Tab-separated table of C-alpha atoms in Angstrom:
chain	number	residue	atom	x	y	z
I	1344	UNK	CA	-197.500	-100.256	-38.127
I	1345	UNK	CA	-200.792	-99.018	-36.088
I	1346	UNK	CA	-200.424	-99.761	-32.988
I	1347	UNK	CA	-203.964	-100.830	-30.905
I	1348	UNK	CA	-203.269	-100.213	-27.240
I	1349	UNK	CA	-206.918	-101.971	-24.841
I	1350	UNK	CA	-207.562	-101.131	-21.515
I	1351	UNK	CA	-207.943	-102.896	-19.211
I	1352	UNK	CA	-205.657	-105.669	-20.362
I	1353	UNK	CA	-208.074	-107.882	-17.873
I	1354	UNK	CA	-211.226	-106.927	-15.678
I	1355	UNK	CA	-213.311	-109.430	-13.744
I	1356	UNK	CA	-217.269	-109.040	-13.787
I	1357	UNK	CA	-220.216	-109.918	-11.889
I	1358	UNK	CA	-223.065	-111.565	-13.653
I	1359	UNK	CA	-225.548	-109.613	-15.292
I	1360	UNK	CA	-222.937	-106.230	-14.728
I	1361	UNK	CA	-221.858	-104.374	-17.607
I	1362	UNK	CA	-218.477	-104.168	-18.797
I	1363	UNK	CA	-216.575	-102.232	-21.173
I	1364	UNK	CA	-213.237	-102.138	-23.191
I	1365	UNK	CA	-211.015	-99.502	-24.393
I	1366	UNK	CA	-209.771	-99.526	-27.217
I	1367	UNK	CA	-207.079	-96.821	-29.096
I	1368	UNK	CA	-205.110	-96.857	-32.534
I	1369	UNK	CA	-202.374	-94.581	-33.124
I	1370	UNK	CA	-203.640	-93.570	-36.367
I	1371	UNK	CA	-207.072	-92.536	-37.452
I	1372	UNK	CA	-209.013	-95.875	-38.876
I	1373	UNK	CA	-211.544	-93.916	-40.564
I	1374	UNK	CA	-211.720	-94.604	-44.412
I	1375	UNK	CA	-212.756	-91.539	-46.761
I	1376	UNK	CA	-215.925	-93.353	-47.449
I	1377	UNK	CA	-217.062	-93.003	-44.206
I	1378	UNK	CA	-216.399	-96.320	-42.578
I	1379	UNK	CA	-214.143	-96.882	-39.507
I	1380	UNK	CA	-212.350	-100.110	-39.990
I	1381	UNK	CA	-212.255	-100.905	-36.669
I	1382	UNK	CA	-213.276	-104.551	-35.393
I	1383	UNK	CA	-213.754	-106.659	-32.025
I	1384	UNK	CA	-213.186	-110.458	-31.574
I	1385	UNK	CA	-213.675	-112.677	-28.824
I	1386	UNK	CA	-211.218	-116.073	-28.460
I	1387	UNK	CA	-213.136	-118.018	-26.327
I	1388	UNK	CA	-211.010	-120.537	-23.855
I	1389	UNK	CA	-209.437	-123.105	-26.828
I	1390	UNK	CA	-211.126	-121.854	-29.359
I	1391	UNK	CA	-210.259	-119.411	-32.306
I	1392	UNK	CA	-211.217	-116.168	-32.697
I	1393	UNK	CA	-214.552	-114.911	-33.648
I	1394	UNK	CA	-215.985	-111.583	-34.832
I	1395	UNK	CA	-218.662	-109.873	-32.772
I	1396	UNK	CA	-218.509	-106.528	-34.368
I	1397	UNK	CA	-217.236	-105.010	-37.760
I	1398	UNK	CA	-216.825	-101.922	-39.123
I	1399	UNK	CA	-216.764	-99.820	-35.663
I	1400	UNK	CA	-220.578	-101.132	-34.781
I	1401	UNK	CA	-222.157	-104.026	-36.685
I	1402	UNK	CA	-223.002	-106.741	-34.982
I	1403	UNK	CA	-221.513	-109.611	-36.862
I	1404	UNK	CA	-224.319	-112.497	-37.397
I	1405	UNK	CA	-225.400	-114.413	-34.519
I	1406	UNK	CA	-224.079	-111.695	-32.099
I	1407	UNK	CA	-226.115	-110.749	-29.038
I	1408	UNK	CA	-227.682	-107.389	-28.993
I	1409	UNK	CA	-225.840	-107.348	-25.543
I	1410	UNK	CA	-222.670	-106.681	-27.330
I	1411	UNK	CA	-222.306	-102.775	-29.177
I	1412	UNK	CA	-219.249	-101.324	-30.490
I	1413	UNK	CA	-218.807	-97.230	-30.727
I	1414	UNK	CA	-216.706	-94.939	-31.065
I	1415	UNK	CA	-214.785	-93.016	-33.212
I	1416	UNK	CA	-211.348	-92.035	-35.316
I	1417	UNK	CA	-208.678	-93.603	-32.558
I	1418	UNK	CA	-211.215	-93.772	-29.728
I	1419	UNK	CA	-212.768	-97.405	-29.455
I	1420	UNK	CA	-215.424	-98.740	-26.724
I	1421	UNK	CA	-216.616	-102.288	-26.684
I	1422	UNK	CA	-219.618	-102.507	-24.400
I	1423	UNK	CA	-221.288	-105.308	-23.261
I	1424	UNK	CA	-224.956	-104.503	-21.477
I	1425	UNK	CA	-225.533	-107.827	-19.032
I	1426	UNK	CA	-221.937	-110.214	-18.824
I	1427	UNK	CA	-223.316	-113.939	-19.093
I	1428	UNK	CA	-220.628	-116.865	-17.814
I	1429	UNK	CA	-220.254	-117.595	-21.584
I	1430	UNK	CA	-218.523	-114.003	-22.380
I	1431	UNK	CA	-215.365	-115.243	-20.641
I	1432	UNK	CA	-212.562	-115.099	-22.998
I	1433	UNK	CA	-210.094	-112.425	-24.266
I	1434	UNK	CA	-211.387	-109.602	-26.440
I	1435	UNK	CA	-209.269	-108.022	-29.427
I	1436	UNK	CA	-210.013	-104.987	-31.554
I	1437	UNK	CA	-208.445	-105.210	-34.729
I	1438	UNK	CA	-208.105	-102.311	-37.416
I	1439	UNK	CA	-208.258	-103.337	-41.087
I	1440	UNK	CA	-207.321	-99.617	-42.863
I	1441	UNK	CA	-203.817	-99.867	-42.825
I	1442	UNK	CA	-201.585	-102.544	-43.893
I	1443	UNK	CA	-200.412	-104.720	-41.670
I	1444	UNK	CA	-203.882	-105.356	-39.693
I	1445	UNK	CA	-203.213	-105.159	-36.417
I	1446	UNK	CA	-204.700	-106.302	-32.879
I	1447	UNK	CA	-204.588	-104.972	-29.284
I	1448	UNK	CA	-202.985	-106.680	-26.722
I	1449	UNK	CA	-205.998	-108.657	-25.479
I	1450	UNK	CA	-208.584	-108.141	-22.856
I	1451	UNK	CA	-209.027	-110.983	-20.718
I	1452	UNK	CA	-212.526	-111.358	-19.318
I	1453	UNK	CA	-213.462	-113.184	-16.567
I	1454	UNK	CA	-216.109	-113.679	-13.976
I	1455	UNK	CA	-216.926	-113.112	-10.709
D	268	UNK	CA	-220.562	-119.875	-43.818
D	269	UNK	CA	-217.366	-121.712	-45.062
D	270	UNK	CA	-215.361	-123.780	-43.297
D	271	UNK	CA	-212.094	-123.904	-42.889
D	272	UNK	CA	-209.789	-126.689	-41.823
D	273	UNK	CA	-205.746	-126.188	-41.446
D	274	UNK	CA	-203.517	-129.119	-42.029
D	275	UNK	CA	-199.837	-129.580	-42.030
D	276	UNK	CA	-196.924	-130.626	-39.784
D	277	UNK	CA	-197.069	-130.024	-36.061
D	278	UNK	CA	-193.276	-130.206	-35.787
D	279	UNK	CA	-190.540	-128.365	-37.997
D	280	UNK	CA	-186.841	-127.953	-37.360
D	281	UNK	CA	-184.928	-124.598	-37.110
D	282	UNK	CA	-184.019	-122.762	-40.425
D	283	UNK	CA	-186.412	-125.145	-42.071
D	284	UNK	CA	-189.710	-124.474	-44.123
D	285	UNK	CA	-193.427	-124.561	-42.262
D	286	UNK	CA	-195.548	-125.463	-44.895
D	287	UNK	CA	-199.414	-125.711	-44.437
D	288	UNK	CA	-202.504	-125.822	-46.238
D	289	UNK	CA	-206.451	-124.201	-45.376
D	290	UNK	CA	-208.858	-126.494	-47.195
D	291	UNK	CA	-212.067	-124.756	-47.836
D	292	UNK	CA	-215.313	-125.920	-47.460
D	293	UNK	CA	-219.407	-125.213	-48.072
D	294	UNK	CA	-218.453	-122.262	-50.637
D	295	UNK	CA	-216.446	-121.763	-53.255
D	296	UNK	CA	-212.571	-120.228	-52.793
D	297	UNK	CA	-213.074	-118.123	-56.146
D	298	UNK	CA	-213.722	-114.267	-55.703
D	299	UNK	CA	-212.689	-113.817	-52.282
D	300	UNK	CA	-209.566	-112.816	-49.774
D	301	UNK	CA	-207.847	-115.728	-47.900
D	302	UNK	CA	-205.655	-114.660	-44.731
D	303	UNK	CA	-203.250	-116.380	-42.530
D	304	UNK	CA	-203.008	-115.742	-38.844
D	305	UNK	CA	-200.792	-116.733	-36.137
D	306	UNK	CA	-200.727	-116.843	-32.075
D	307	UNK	CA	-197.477	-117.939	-30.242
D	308	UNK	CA	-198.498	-119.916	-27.093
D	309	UNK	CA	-199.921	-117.258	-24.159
D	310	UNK	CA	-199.589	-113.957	-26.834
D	311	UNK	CA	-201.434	-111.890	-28.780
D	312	UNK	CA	-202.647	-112.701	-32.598
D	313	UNK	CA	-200.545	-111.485	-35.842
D	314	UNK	CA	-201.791	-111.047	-39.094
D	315	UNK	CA	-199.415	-113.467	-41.640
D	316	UNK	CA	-200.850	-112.248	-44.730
D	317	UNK	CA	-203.827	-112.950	-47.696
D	318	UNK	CA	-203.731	-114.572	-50.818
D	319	UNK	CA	-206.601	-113.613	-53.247
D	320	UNK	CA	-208.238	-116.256	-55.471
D	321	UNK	CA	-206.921	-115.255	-58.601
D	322	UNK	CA	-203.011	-115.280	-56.920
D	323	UNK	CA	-202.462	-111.629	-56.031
D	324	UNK	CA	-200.925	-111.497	-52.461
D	325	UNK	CA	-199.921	-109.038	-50.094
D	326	UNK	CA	-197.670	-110.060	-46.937
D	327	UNK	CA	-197.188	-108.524	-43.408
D	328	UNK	CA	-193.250	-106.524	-44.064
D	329	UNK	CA	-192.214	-107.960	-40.693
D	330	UNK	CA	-192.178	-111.981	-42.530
D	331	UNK	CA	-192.533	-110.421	-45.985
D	332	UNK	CA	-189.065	-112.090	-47.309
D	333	UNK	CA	-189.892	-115.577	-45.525
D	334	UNK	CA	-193.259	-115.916	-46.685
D	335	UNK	CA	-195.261	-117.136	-49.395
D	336	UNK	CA	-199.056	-117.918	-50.008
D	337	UNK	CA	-200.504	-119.776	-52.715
D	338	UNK	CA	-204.119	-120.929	-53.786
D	339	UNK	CA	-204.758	-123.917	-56.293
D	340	UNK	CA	-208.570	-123.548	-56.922
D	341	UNK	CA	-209.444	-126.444	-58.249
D	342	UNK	CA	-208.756	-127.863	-55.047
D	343	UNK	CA	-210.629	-125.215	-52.795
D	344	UNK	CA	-207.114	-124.445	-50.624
D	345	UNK	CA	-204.252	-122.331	-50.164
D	346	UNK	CA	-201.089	-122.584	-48.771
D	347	UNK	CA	-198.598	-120.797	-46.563
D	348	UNK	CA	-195.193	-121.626	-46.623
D	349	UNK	CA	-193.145	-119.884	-43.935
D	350	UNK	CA	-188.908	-120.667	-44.858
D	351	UNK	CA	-186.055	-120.189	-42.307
D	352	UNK	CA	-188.193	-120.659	-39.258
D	353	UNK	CA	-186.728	-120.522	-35.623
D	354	UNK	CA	-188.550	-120.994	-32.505
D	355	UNK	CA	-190.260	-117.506	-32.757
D	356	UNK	CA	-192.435	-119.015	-35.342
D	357	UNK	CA	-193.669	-121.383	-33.142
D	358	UNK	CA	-197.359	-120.564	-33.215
D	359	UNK	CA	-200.970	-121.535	-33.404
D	360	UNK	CA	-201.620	-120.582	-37.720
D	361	UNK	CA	-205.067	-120.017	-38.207
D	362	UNK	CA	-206.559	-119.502	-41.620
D	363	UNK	CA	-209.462	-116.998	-41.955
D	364	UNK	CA	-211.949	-114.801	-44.493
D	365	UNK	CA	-214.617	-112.654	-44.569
D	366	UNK	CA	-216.479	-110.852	-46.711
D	367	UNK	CA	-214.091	-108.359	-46.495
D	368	UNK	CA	-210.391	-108.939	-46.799
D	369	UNK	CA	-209.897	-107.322	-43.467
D	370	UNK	CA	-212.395	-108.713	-41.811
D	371	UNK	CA	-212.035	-112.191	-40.419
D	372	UNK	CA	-215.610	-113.840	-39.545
D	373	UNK	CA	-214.496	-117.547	-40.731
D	374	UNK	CA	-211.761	-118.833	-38.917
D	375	UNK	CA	-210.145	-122.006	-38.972
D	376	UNK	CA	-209.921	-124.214	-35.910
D	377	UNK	CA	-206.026	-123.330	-35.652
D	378	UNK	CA	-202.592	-125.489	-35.474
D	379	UNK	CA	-200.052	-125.297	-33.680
D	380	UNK	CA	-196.695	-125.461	-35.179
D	381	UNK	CA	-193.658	-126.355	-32.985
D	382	UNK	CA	-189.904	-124.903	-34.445
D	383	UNK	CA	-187.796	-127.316	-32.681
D	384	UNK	CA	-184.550	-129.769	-33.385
């Protein structure tokens, strides 16, 4: 299985700061077409899951332009410009190339 | 966007079957991938597996001989049934699509499923 190793597994943020999370895949999630299958999700406190960013850096609808994805191959980076009190939550990349999808450990965000 | 809704028995004895079902709502389940998802308490999400509308299936190898997904269309659901459980299958199951089978931007609101005499 790909294995999808984030770091830092949590970080704590001042308002309006930016933050950022690594992610890496041991095996390359680029697809011959040209798209990395690489995604982030946020779980919110209780809540499910939900997709901020597909395909390495689309912003999945409804997403805040505060939120970008990059990156590339096994390298991952999940930035996000100005934290707001409602980013708390864990973050998970996820890569959808290889069967089984995977997901990182979690990145649990929280705030200053 | 669809919604999704998860439904089945909170509580399921050891070496039983977990059996739940994703009812789908505001779109239609026809033409598109339908994946199950799981969470145990504190940890990190798994992908279960997906069940495509016309039946064809493909299942994570590490619950492949335990598992089995279904979808009745007429209905607008699918199923999961999960057999010889023990308390490592006690989870939060979500049920999920997307526009891509890999891609997971409808989630259900999650259950939690209990393995426990």
């Amino acid at each position: 299985d790909v294995v999808m190793t984030q770091t830092p597994l949590s970080l704590s943020v001042t308002p309006g700061q930016p933050a950022s999370i690594s992610c890496k895949s041991s095996q390359s999630l680029l697809h011959s077409d040209g798209k990395t299958f690489l995604y982030w999700y946020l779980q919110k406190p209780g809540q499910s899951p939900q997709l901020l960013i597909y395909e390495l850096s689309s912003r999945f609808s409804g997403v805040s332009d505060r939120f970008s994805g990059s990156g590339s191959g096994t390298d991952f980076t999940l930035r996000i410009s100005r934290v707001e009190p409602d980013d708390v939550g864990v973050y998970y990349c996820s890569q959808g190339i290889h069967l089984p999808y995977t997901f990182g450990q979690g990145t649990k965000l929280e705030i200053k | 966007q669809v919604q999704l809704q998860e439904s089945g028995p909170g509580l399921v004895k050891p070496s039983e079957t977990l059996s739940l079902t994703c009812s789908v709502s505001g779109g239609s389940i026809s033409g598109y991938y339908w994946s199950w998802l799981r969470q145990p308490p504190g940890k990190g999400l798994e992908w279960i597996g997906y069940v495509y509308s016309n039946g064809y299936i493909n299942y994570n190898p590490s619950l492949k001989n335990r598992v089995t997904m279904s979808v009745d269309t007429s209905k607008n659901e699918f199923s999961l049934n999960l057999n010889s459980v023990t308390a490592a299958d006690t989870a939060v199951y979500f049920c999920a699509t997307g526009l891509l089978v890999q891609e997971f931007g409808s989630w259900g609101q999650g259950t939690l499923v209990t393995v426990s005499s």
